[in-house]
PDB file of C-alpha atoms (C1' of nucleotides) in Angstrom:
ATOM      1  CA  MET A  95     124.574  84.326  94.359  1.00 77.00           C
ATOM      2  CA  PRO A  96     123.126  87.816  95.206  1.00 89.00           C
ATOM      3  CA  GLU A  97     123.403  88.929  98.673  1.00 90.00           C
ATOM      4  CA  LEU A  98     122.746  92.483 100.181  1.00 93.00           C
ATOM      5  CA  PRO A  99     125.104  94.402  98.168  1.00 93.00           C
ATOM      6  CA  GLU A 100     124.285  92.714  94.754  1.00 92.00           C
ATOM      7  CA  VAL A 101     120.652  93.404  95.517  1.00 94.00           C
ATOM      8  CA  GLU A 102     121.194  96.888  96.310  1.00 94.00           C
ATOM      9  CA  THR A 103     123.304  97.232  93.387  1.00 93.00           C
ATOM     10  CA  ILE A 104     120.378  96.474  91.185  1.00 94.00           C
ATOM     11  CA  VAL A 105     117.756  98.533  93.407  1.00 95.00           C
ATOM     12  CA  ARG A 106     119.873 101.591  92.470  1.00 95.00           C
ATOM     13  CA  GLY A 107     119.813 100.453  88.749  1.00 94.00           C
ATOM     14  CA  LEU A 108     116.502 100.184  88.746  1.00 96.00           C
ATOM     15  CA  ASN A 109     115.634 103.281  90.369  1.00 96.00           C
ATOM     16  CA  SER A 110     117.818 104.917  87.899  1.00 95.00           C
ATOM     17  CA  MET A 111     116.707 102.997  84.506  1.00 93.00           C
ATOM     18  CA  VAL A 112     113.183 101.877  85.182  1.00 95.00           C
ATOM     19  CA  LYS A 113     111.606 104.273  87.966  1.00 96.00           C
ATOM     20  CA  GLY A 114     108.635 106.142  86.317  1.00 96.00           C
ATOM     21  CA  LEU A 115     108.355 103.750  83.287  1.00 96.00           C
ATOM     22  CA  THR A 116     104.996 102.196  82.548  1.00 97.00           C
ATOM     23  CA  VAL A 117     104.553  98.940  81.486  1.00 96.00           C
ATOM     24  CA  GLN A 118     103.178  98.550  77.914  1.00 95.00           C
ATOM     25  CA  ARG A 119     103.273  94.701  77.548  1.00 94.00           C
ATOM     26  CA  LEU A 120     104.706  91.483  78.572  1.00 95.00           C
ATOM     27  CA  PRO A 121     105.851  89.553  75.989  1.00 94.00           C
ATOM     28  CA  HIS A 122     106.970  86.487  77.822  1.00 94.00           C
ATOM     29  CA  VAL A 123     106.053  85.363  81.407  1.00 95.00           C
ATOM     30  CA  SER A 124     107.398  81.821  82.029  1.00 93.00           C
ATOM     31  CA  PRO A 125     104.844  79.061  83.302  1.00 91.00           C
ATOM     32  CA  HIS A 126     106.753  78.707  86.492  1.00 90.00           C
ATOM     33  CA  LEU A 127     106.555  82.204  87.553  1.00 93.00           C
ATOM     34  CA  LEU A 128     102.901  82.198  86.784  1.00 92.00           C
ATOM     35  CA  LYS A 129     102.524  79.244  89.153  1.00 90.00           C
ATOM     36  CA  ARG A 130     103.899  81.217  92.228  1.00 90.00           C
ATOM     37  CA  GLU A 131     102.088  84.473  90.871  1.00 93.00           C
ATOM     38  CA  PRO A 132      99.295  84.134  88.633  1.00 93.00           C
ATOM     39  CA  GLN A 133      98.414  87.793  88.861  1.00 94.00           C
ATOM     40  CA  LEU A 134     101.730  88.706  87.269  1.00 95.00           C
ATOM     41  CA  ARG A 135     100.037  90.003  84.206  1.00 95.00           C
ATOM     42  CA  GLN A 136      98.341  92.321  86.113  1.00 96.00           C
ATOM     43  CA  LEU A 137     101.534  94.525  85.870  1.00 97.00           C
ATOM     44  CA  THR A 138     100.289  95.594  82.360  1.00 97.00           C
ATOM     45  CA  GLY A 139      99.535  99.434  82.329  1.00 97.00           C
ATOM     46  CA  ASP A 140     100.815  99.785  85.785  1.00 97.00           C
ATOM     47  CA  THR A 141     103.795 102.331  86.379  1.00 97.00           C
ATOM     48  CA  PHE A 142     106.918 101.437  88.598  1.00 97.00           C
ATOM     49  CA  LYS A 143     106.905 104.289  91.242  1.00 97.00           C
ATOM     50  CA  LEU A 144     110.064 103.298  93.415  1.00 97.00           C
ATOM     51  CA  PHE A 145     112.190 100.681  93.965  1.00 97.00           C
ATOM     52  CA  GLU A 146     113.458  99.908  97.544  1.00 96.00           C
ATOM     53  CA  ARG A 147     115.479  96.904  99.017  1.00 96.00           C
ATOM     54  CA  ARG A 148     114.657  94.974 102.664  1.00 96.00           C
ATOM     55  CA  GLY A 149     117.339  92.272 103.399  1.00 95.00           C
ATOM     56  CA  LYS A 150     117.796  90.534  99.974  1.00 95.00           C
ATOM     57  CA  TYR A 151     114.298  91.397  98.852  1.00 95.00           C
ATOM     58  CA  ILE A 152     113.494  93.949  96.224  1.00 96.00           C
ATOM     59  CA  ILE A 153     110.147  95.759  96.359  1.00 96.00           C
ATOM     60  CA  ALA A 154     108.722  97.610  93.713  1.00 97.00           C
ATOM     61  CA  HIS A 155     106.414 100.102  94.325  1.00 97.00           C
ATOM     62  CA  LEU A 156     103.507 100.429  91.782  1.00 97.00           C
ATOM     63  CA  LYS A 157     101.278 103.383  90.913  1.00 97.00           C
ATOM     64  CA  SER A 158      98.235 101.234  91.324  1.00 97.00           C
ATOM     65  CA  GLY A 159      99.144 100.646  95.124  1.00 96.00           C
ATOM     66  CA  LYS A 160     100.617  97.239  94.721  1.00 96.00           C
ATOM     67  CA  ARG A 161     103.852  96.067  95.432  1.00 96.00           C
ATOM     68  CA  LEU A 162     105.838  93.636  93.642  1.00 96.00           C
ATOM     69  CA  MET A 163     108.456  91.382  95.674  1.00 95.00           C
ATOM     70  CA  ILE A 164     111.574  90.036  93.677  1.00 96.00           C
ATOM     71  CA  HIS A 165     113.982  87.272  95.434  1.00 95.00           C
ATOM     72  CA  LEU A 166     116.624  86.537  93.301  1.00 93.00           C
ATOM     73  CA  ARG A 167     117.832  83.595  95.229  1.00 91.00           C
ATOM     74  CA  MET A 168     120.573  81.589  93.757  1.00 88.00           C
ATOM     75  CA  SER A 169     121.098  82.752  90.228  1.00 89.00           C
ATOM     76  CA  GLY A 170     118.296  85.450  89.423  1.00 91.00           C
ATOM     77  CA  CYS A 171     119.293  88.750  87.701  1.00 91.00           C
ATOM     78  CA  ILE A 172     117.561  91.607  86.117  1.00 94.00           C
ATOM     79  CA  LEU A 173     118.564  93.332  82.928  1.00 92.00           C
ATOM     80  CA  VAL A 174     117.520  96.328  81.671  1.00 92.00           C
ATOM     81  CA  GLY A 175     118.442  97.619  78.146  1.00 88.00           C
ATOM     82  CA  GLU A 176     117.442  99.448  75.082  1.00 82.00           C
ATOM     83  CA  ASP A 177     118.081  96.765  72.323  1.00 68.00           C
ATOM     84  CA  GLN A 178     115.803  94.025  71.082  1.00 70.00           C
ATOM     85  CA  ARG A 179     118.052  91.080  72.543  1.00 73.00           C
ATOM     86  CA  ARG A 180     117.219  87.761  71.524  1.00 82.00           C
ATOM     87  CA  ARG A 181     115.673  85.772  74.459  1.00 86.00           C
ATOM     88  CA  ASP A 182     117.714  83.662  76.292  1.00 88.00           C
ATOM     89  CA  LYS A 183     116.513  80.349  77.621  1.00 89.00           C
ATOM     90  CA  HIS A 184     116.784  81.052  81.026  1.00 92.00           C
ATOM     91  CA  ASP A 185     114.529  84.346  80.518  1.00 93.00           C
ATOM     92  CA  HIS A 186     111.455  83.896  82.629  1.00 95.00           C
ATOM     93  CA  LEU A 187     110.015  87.708  82.309  1.00 95.00           C
ATOM     94  CA  GLU A 188     110.497  90.121  79.809  1.00 95.00           C
ATOM     95  CA  ILE A 189     108.889  93.562  80.295  1.00 95.00           C
ATOM     96  CA  VAL A 190     108.444  96.097  77.369  1.00 95.00           C
ATOM     97  CA  PHE A 191     107.839  99.699  78.790  1.00 95.00           C
ATOM     98  CA  ARG A 192     105.857 102.423  77.024  1.00 91.00           C
ATOM     99  CA  ALA A 193     108.407 104.857  76.744  1.00 81.00           C
ATOM    100  CA  ARG A 194     111.861 104.825  75.500  1.00 71.00           C
ATOM    101  CA  ARG A 195     111.769 101.557  74.168  1.00 81.00           C
ATOM    102  CA  ARG A 196     113.244 100.188  77.208  1.00 91.00           C
ATOM    103  CA  ARG A 197     112.833  96.578  78.390  1.00 93.00           C
ATOM    104  CA  LEU A 198     113.668  94.716  81.522  1.00 95.00           C
ATOM    105  CA  VAL A 199     114.188  90.872  81.742  1.00 94.00           C
ATOM    106  CA  PHE A 200     114.455  88.643  84.537  1.00 94.00           C
ATOM    107  CA  ARG A 201     116.621  85.728  84.116  1.00 93.00           C
ATOM    108  CA  ASP A 202     117.366  82.849  86.342  1.00 92.00           C
ATOM    109  CA  VAL A 203     119.097  79.876  85.410  1.00 91.00           C
ATOM    110  CA  ARG A 204     118.363  77.676  88.294  1.00 90.00           C
ATOM    111  CA  LYS A 205     114.969  78.803  88.697  1.00 91.00           C
ATOM    112  CA  PHE A 206     114.631  79.558  92.493  1.00 91.00           C
ATOM    113  CA  GLY A 207     114.089  83.188  92.008  1.00 93.00           C
ATOM    114  CA  VAL A 208     110.678  84.434  93.037  1.00 94.00           C
ATOM    115  CA  ILE A 209     108.308  87.369  91.807  1.00 95.00           C
ATOM    116  CA  GLN A 210     105.220  87.919  93.397  1.00 95.00           C
ATOM    117  CA  PHE A 211     102.717  90.762  94.716  1.00 95.00           C
ATOM    118  CA  VAL A 212     102.901  91.525  98.405  1.00 95.00           C
ATOM    119  CA  ARG A 213     100.134  89.843 100.256  1.00 92.00           C
ATOM    120  CA  ASP A 214      99.415  89.250 103.709  1.00 89.00           C
ATOM    121  CA  GLY A 215     101.862  86.325 103.852  1.00 89.00           C
ATOM    122  CA  GLN A 216     104.712  88.062 102.234  1.00 92.00           C
ATOM    123  CA  GLN A 217     104.253  91.042 104.461  1.00 93.00           C
ATOM    124  CA  GLU A 218     104.562  88.920 107.502  1.00 91.00           C
ATOM    125  CA  THR A 219     107.948  88.006 105.728  1.00 93.00           C
ATOM    126  CA  LEU A 220     109.144  91.370 105.449  1.00 94.00           C
ATOM    127  CA  ASN A 221     108.038  92.221 108.923  1.00 94.00           C
ATOM    128  CA  ARG A 222     109.980  89.159 110.374  1.00 93.00           C
ATOM    129  CA  LEU A 223     113.155  90.222 108.861  1.00 94.00           C
ATOM    130  CA  GLY A 224     116.131  90.917 111.287  1.00 94.00           C
ATOM    131  CA  VAL A 225     118.324  94.045 111.350  1.00 95.00           C
ATOM    132  CA  GLU A 226     119.964  95.429 108.479  1.00 95.00           C
ATOM    133  CA  ALA A 227     123.486  93.909 108.321  1.00 95.00           C
ATOM    134  CA  PRO A 228     124.943  97.457 107.247  1.00 96.00           C
ATOM    135  CA  ALA A 229     123.567  98.827 110.083  1.00 96.00           C
ATOM    136  CA  ILE A 230     123.987  96.164 112.716  1.00 96.00           C
ATOM    137  CA  THR A 231     125.467  97.587 115.987  1.00 96.00           C
ATOM    138  CA  ALA A 232     127.614  95.897 118.272  1.00 96.00           C
ATOM    139  CA  SER A 233     124.805  96.198 121.231  1.00 96.00           C
ATOM    140  CA  GLN A 234     122.223  94.808 118.739  1.00 95.00           C
ATOM    141  CA  LEU A 235     124.505  91.868 117.884  1.00 95.00           C
ATOM    142  CA  GLN A 236     124.795  91.109 121.456  1.00 95.00           C
ATOM    143  CA  ALA A 237     121.431  90.869 121.862  1.00 94.00           C
ATOM    144  CA  LEU A 238     121.189  88.397 118.869  1.00 94.00           C
ATOM    145  CA  VAL A 239     123.862  86.325 119.781  1.00 94.00           C
ATOM    146  CA  CYS A 240     123.420  85.342 123.249  1.00 91.00           C
ATOM    147  CA  GLN A 241     120.276  83.685 122.882  1.00 87.00           C
ATOM    148  CA  SER A 242     121.436  81.064 120.725  1.00 92.00           C
ATOM    149  CA  LYS A 243     124.020  78.009 121.048  1.00 90.00           C
ATOM    150  CA  ARG A 244     124.021  77.557 117.336  1.00 93.00           C
ATOM    151  CA  PRO A 245     127.449  77.904 115.224  1.00 94.00           C
ATOM    152  CA  VAL A 246     127.913  81.709 114.670  1.00 95.00           C
ATOM    153  CA  LYS A 247     127.577  81.192 110.846  1.00 95.00           C
ATOM    154  CA  SER A 248     124.322  79.552 111.039  1.00 95.00           C
ATOM    155  CA  LEU A 249     123.241  82.522 113.236  1.00 95.00           C
ATOM    156  CA  LEU A 250     124.391  84.923 110.735  1.00 95.00           C
ATOM    157  CA  LEU A 251     123.009  83.329 107.805  1.00 95.00           C
ATOM    158  CA  ASP A 252     119.569  83.395 109.332  1.00 94.00           C
ATOM    159  CA  GLN A 253     117.552  86.056 107.777  1.00 94.00           C
ATOM    160  CA  TYR A 254     114.959  86.527 110.334  1.00 94.00           C
ATOM    161  CA  VAL A 255     117.985  87.484 112.935  1.00 95.00           C
ATOM    162  CA  ILE A 256     120.477  89.637 110.199  1.00 95.00           C
ATOM    163  CA  ALA A 257     119.029  90.262 107.223  1.00 95.00           C
ATOM    164  CA  GLY A 258     121.091  90.443 104.109  1.00 94.00           C
ATOM    165  CA  LEU A 259     124.083  88.326 104.779  1.00 94.00           C
ATOM    166  CA  GLY A 260     124.614  85.182 102.556  1.00 92.00           C
ATOM    167  CA  ASN A 261     127.569  82.676 102.370  1.00 92.00           C
ATOM    168  CA  ILE A 262     130.417  85.126 100.808  1.00 92.00           C
ATOM    169  CA  TYR A 263     129.942  87.871 103.335  1.00 94.00           C
ATOM    170  CA  VAL A 264     129.565  85.812 106.157  1.00 95.00           C
ATOM    171  CA  ASP A 265     132.745  83.858 105.688  1.00 94.00           C
ATOM    172  CA  GLU A 266     134.397  87.013 104.901  1.00 94.00           C
ATOM    173  CA  SER A 267     133.083  88.653 108.020  1.00 95.00           C
ATOM    174  CA  LEU A 268     134.248  85.844 110.290  1.00 96.00           C
ATOM    175  CA  TYR A 269     137.669  85.977 109.197  1.00 96.00           C
ATOM    176  CA  ARG A 270     138.049  89.948 109.354  1.00 96.00           C
ATOM    177  CA  SER A 271     136.753  89.407 112.955  1.00 96.00           C
ATOM    178  CA  GLY A 272     139.150  86.360 113.527  1.00 96.00           C
ATOM    179  CA  ILE A 273     136.031  84.056 114.645  1.00 96.00           C
ATOM    180  CA  HIS A 274     135.810  80.548 113.863  1.00 95.00           C
ATOM    181  CA  PRO A 275     132.599  79.735 111.941  1.00 94.00           C
ATOM    182  CA  LEU A 276     131.696  76.782 114.287  1.00 94.00           C
ATOM    183  CA  GLN A 277     132.123  79.018 117.239  1.00 94.00           C
ATOM    184  CA  ALA A 278     128.973  78.942 119.311  1.00 94.00           C
ATOM    185  CA  ALA A 279     126.984  82.089 118.902  1.00 94.00           C
ATOM    186  CA  SER A 280     126.270  82.422 122.719  1.00 94.00           C
ATOM    187  CA  SER A 281     129.911  81.733 123.714  1.00 94.00           C
ATOM    188  CA  LEU A 282     131.263  84.658 121.762  1.00 95.00           C
ATOM    189  CA  SER A 283     133.303  87.403 123.825  1.00 95.00           C
ATOM    190  CA  ALA A 284     132.155  91.232 123.844  1.00 95.00           C
ATOM    191  CA  ASN A 285     135.304  91.913 122.101  1.00 96.00           C
ATOM    192  CA  GLU A 286     134.489  89.606 119.468  1.00 96.00           C
ATOM    193  CA  ILE A 287     130.960  90.836 118.911  1.00 96.00           C
ATOM    194  CA  ARG A 288     132.414  94.297 118.596  1.00 96.00           C
ATOM    195  CA  ALA A 289     134.785  93.192 115.985  1.00 96.00           C
ATOM    196  CA  LEU A 290     132.165  91.104 114.038  1.00 96.00           C
ATOM    197  CA  ALA A 291     129.950  93.978 113.982  1.00 96.00           C
ATOM    198  CA  ARG A 292     132.247  96.229 112.749  1.00 97.00           C
ATOM    199  CA  ALA A 293     133.544  93.754 110.349  1.00 96.00           C
ATOM    200  CA  ILE A 294     129.876  92.996 108.874  1.00 96.00           C
ATOM    201  CA  ARG A 295     129.423  96.966 108.560  1.00 96.00           C
ATOM    202  CA  GLN A 296     132.685  97.580 106.843  1.00 96.00           C
ATOM    203  CA  ILE A 297     132.267  94.475 104.465  1.00 95.00           C
ATOM    204  CA  MET A 298     128.839  95.558 103.488  1.00 95.00           C
ATOM    205  CA  ALA A 299     129.875  99.254 102.743  1.00 95.00           C
ATOM    206  CA  SER A 300     132.625  98.041 100.903  1.00 94.00           C
ATOM    207  CA  ALA A 301     130.684  95.482  98.803  1.00 94.00           C
ATOM    208  CA  ILE A 302     128.059  97.829  97.960  1.00 94.00           C
ATOM    209  CA  LYS A 303     130.631 100.816  96.836  1.00 93.00           C
ATOM    210  CA  ASN A 304     132.291  98.272  94.547  1.00 90.00           C
ATOM    211  CA  LEU A 305     128.912  97.109  93.261  1.00 86.00           C
ATOM    212  CA  GLY A 306     128.717  93.815  94.723  1.00 84.00           C
ATOM    213  CA  THR A 307     130.478  90.477  94.161  1.00 82.00           C
ATOM    214  CA  THR A 308     130.550  88.736  90.714  1.00 78.00           C
ATOM    215  CA  PHE A 309     131.762  85.297  91.474  1.00 74.00           C
ATOM    216  CA  ASP A 310     130.063  83.577  88.778  1.00 71.00           C
ATOM    217  CA  SER A 311     126.976  85.041  87.426  1.00 68.00           C
ATOM    218  CA  PHE A 312     125.850  88.293  89.302  1.00 73.00           C
ATOM    219  CA  LEU A 313     125.410  91.021  86.886  1.00 79.00           C
ATOM    220  CA  GLY A 314     124.059  94.480  87.593  1.00 82.00           C
ATOM    221  CA  VAL A 315     121.059  95.940  85.525  1.00 84.00           C
ATOM    222  CA  ASN A 316     123.341  97.115  83.030  1.00 84.00           C
ATOM    223  CA  GLY A 317     125.115  93.890  82.756  1.00 80.00           C
ATOM    224  CA  GLU A 318     128.198  95.423  84.675  1.00 82.00           C
ATOM    225  CA  THR A 319     129.848  92.711  86.976  1.00 84.00           C
ATOM    226  CA  GLY A 320     130.761  93.735  90.922  1.00 85.00           C
ATOM    227  CA  ARG A 321     134.434  94.446  91.915  1.00 86.00           C
ATOM    228  CA  PHE A 322     134.402  93.106  95.209  1.00 88.00           C
ATOM    229  CA  ALA A 323     135.595  89.864  94.247  1.00 86.00           C
ATOM    230  CA  ARG A 324     139.192  90.996  94.157  1.00 87.00           C
ATOM    231  CA  TYR A 325     138.926  91.825  97.989  1.00 90.00           C
ATOM    232  CA  LEU A 326     137.837  88.331  99.009  1.00 91.00           C
ATOM    233  CA  LYS A 327     140.049  86.827 101.617  1.00 93.00           C
ATOM    234  CA  VAL A 328     138.741  83.451 102.139  1.00 92.00           C
ATOM    235  CA  TYR A 329     135.551  83.004 100.019  1.00 91.00           C
ATOM    236  CA  HIS A 330     136.727  79.954  97.770  1.00 89.00           C
ATOM    237  CA  GLN A 331     140.132  80.840  98.252  1.00 90.00           C
ATOM    238  CA  ASP A 332     140.802  77.134 100.140  1.00 89.00           C
ATOM    239  CA  GLY A 333     144.144  75.916  99.300  1.00 89.00           C
ATOM    240  CA  SER A 334     145.614  79.296  99.152  1.00 90.00           C
ATOM    241  CA  ARG A 335     147.652  81.035 101.534  1.00 92.00           C
ATOM    242  CA  CYS A 336     146.026  83.343 104.203  1.00 93.00           C
ATOM    243  CA  GLY A 337     147.263  86.755 103.670  1.00 93.00           C
ATOM    244  CA  GLU A 338     147.721  87.700 107.534  1.00 94.00           C
ATOM    245  CA  CYS A 339     149.617  84.348 108.673  1.00 95.00           C
ATOM    246  CA  GLY A 340     150.485  82.261 105.707  1.00 93.00           C
ATOM    247  CA  ASP A 341     148.392  79.165 106.407  1.00 94.00           C
ATOM    248  CA  ILE A 342     146.536  77.359 104.026  1.00 92.00           C
ATOM    249  CA  ILE A 343     142.894  78.486 103.945  1.00 92.00           C
ATOM    250  CA  ALA A 344     140.693  75.581 105.050  1.00 92.00           C
ATOM    251  CA  ARG A 345     137.166  74.536 103.558  1.00 92.00           C
ATOM    252  CA  ILE A 346     134.528  72.799 105.999  1.00 92.00           C
ATOM    253  CA  LYS A 347     130.643  72.385 105.903  1.00 91.00           C
ATOM    254  CA  VAL A 348     128.613  74.396 108.424  1.00 92.00           C
ATOM    255  CA  GLY A 349     124.920  73.742 108.120  1.00 90.00           C
ATOM    256  CA  GLY A 350     125.274  72.105 104.723  1.00 87.00           C
ATOM    257  CA  ARG A 351     126.984  75.173 103.255  1.00 91.00           C
ATOM    258  CA  GLY A 352     130.961  75.203 102.040  1.00 91.00           C
ATOM    259  CA  THR A 353     132.746  77.379 104.779  1.00 93.00           C
ATOM    260  CA  HIS A 354     135.927  78.748 104.075  1.00 93.00           C
ATOM    261  CA  PHE A 355     138.124  80.067 106.836  1.00 94.00           C
ATOM    262  CA  CYS A 356     141.926  80.633 108.211  1.00 94.00           C
ATOM    263  CA  PRO A 357     142.716  78.025 110.694  1.00 94.00           C
ATOM    264  CA  THR A 358     145.403  80.095 112.475  1.00 95.00           C
ATOM    265  CA  CYS A 359     143.580  83.232 112.355  1.00 96.00           C
ATOM    266  CA  GLN A 360     140.052  81.997 113.529  1.00 95.00           C
ATOM    267  CA  LYS A 361     140.332  79.499 116.262  1.00 93.00           C
ATOM    268  CA  GLU A 362     137.448  77.821 118.106  1.00 90.00           C
ATOM    269  CA  HIS A 363     137.458  78.413 121.538  1.00 87.00           C
ATOM    270  CA  ARG A 364     135.579  76.985 124.855  1.00 79.00           C
ATOM    271  CA  ARG A 365     133.790  80.132 126.149  1.00 67.00           C
ATOM    272  CA  SER A 366     134.040  83.784 126.304  1.00 52.00           C
TER     273      SER A 366
ATOM    274  C1'  DA B 185     110.526  75.847 120.967  1.00 68.34           C
ATOM    275  C1'  DT B 186     114.486  75.685 118.473  1.00 68.34           C
ATOM    276  C1'  DT B 187     117.390  73.637 115.296  1.00 68.34           C
ATOM    277  C1'  DC B 188     118.728  70.933 111.466  1.00 68.34           C
ATOM    278  C1'  DT B 189     118.048  68.464 106.781  1.00 68.34           C
ATOM    279  C1'  DC B 190     116.440  68.132 102.599  1.00 68.34           C
ATOM    280  C1'  DA B 191     114.069  69.450  98.132  1.00 68.34           C
ATOM    281  C1'  DC B 192     113.961  72.750  94.819  1.00 68.34           C
ATOM    282  C1'  DC B 193     117.199  73.323  89.698  1.00 68.34           C
ATOM    283  C1'  DT B 194     120.514  73.171  86.292  1.00 68.34           C
ATOM    284  C1'  DG B 195     125.410  74.606  84.764  1.00 68.34           C
ATOM    285  C1'  DT B 196     129.605  73.037  85.933  1.00 68.34           C
ATOM    286  C1'  DT B 197     133.121  70.026  87.589  1.00 68.34           C
ATOM    287  C1'  DA B 198     135.337  65.399  89.428  1.00 68.34           C
ATOM    288  C1'  DG B 199     135.728  60.917  88.758  1.00 68.34           C
ATOM    289  C1'  DC B 200     135.421  56.523  86.040  1.00 68.34           C
TER     290       DC B 200
ATOM    291  C1'  DT C 158     137.009  60.873  75.107  1.00 68.34           C
ATOM    292  C1'  DG C 159     132.473  60.564  76.913  1.00 68.34           C
ATOM    293  C1'  DC C 160     129.609  59.668  80.134  1.00 68.34           C
ATOM    294  C1'  DT C 161     127.404  59.722  84.944  1.00 68.34           C
ATOM    295  C1'  DA C 162     127.459  61.594  89.437  1.00 68.34           C
ATOM    296  C1'  DA C 163     128.099  64.742  92.640  1.00 68.34           C
ATOM    297  C1'  DC C 164     128.195  69.839  93.940  1.00 68.34           C
ATOM    298  C1'  DA C 165     126.862  74.434  94.522  1.00 68.34           C
ATOM    299  C1'  DG C 166     123.583  77.387  97.167  1.00 68.34           C
ATOM    300  C1'  DG C 167     118.924  80.770  99.671  1.00 68.34           C
ATOM    301  C1'  DT C 168     115.018  79.488 101.469  1.00 68.34           C
ATOM    302  C1'  DG C 169     111.053  77.144 103.385  1.00 68.34           C
ATOM    303  C1'  DA C 170     108.567  72.996 104.772  1.00 68.34           C
ATOM    304  C1'  DG C 171     108.852  69.312 107.574  1.00 68.34           C
ATOM    305  C1'  DA C 172     111.326  66.113 111.025  1.00 68.34           C
ATOM    306  C1'  DA C 173     113.852  65.737 114.693  1.00 68.34           C
TER     307       DA C 173
END
DNA sequence: ATTCTCACCTGTTAGC
DNA sequence: TGCTAACAGGTGAGAA
């Protein structure tokens, strides 16, 4: 499940492998992508000028002035290669470039991924996204948590509050800062807010450096796996022992999502 | 207004 | 052994 570090890894790969290339043809565009973006074939003849990331969105700037927005959701991945790979049943978009026999494939087992041109509605979504997770400061986080009684985990997952965090990195950030996922956001102490902001920045930086986390399916554009999985302390570690205290990592549901934490290191408390 | 729940989708896994 | 049912999860629409 690509979160910010995985998307950042892909964007860097695209800037190194696809930037400057012109689309020659689209040998394959799946109906379900066309349903979301009927104009997708307009990519033909256009040139990718630059790729950037906002939260978990990939934004491709085209020579025509159009911008293409890609969200990988659960299982989307982008693969770039030279060879004539045979088409996988989960490939939904195939782009062949004019130069260098290069081709790009968008593969998405669960079909949640979205590719569409940026129009007013999409621009509005981008505008509303919260502060970029790798850059969040304690004072920014303070201003965000004090307004909400939601469980801190739910708040951190809200892309319009903080952009880029998903289930893996939220669980890891809360563990590193010793905060219980169900703790009400507005009840966090000043120390906890400082620790949480620092944990988010550190974990984002480390995960980006390690090319993301491959838990089951994430791949970079070259097909390489992320290396951050080896540093996971709680995510999908339920039943194992906490590296700090030896207690058993627990798993609960928060906002409908699997949530992993150490019952000893992350205690819920009444107020700040 | 804010927050929660569910649908979307399909490969994997648990359970009978 | 073989099958079915539950599960995973990011987001947005609709409900509470």
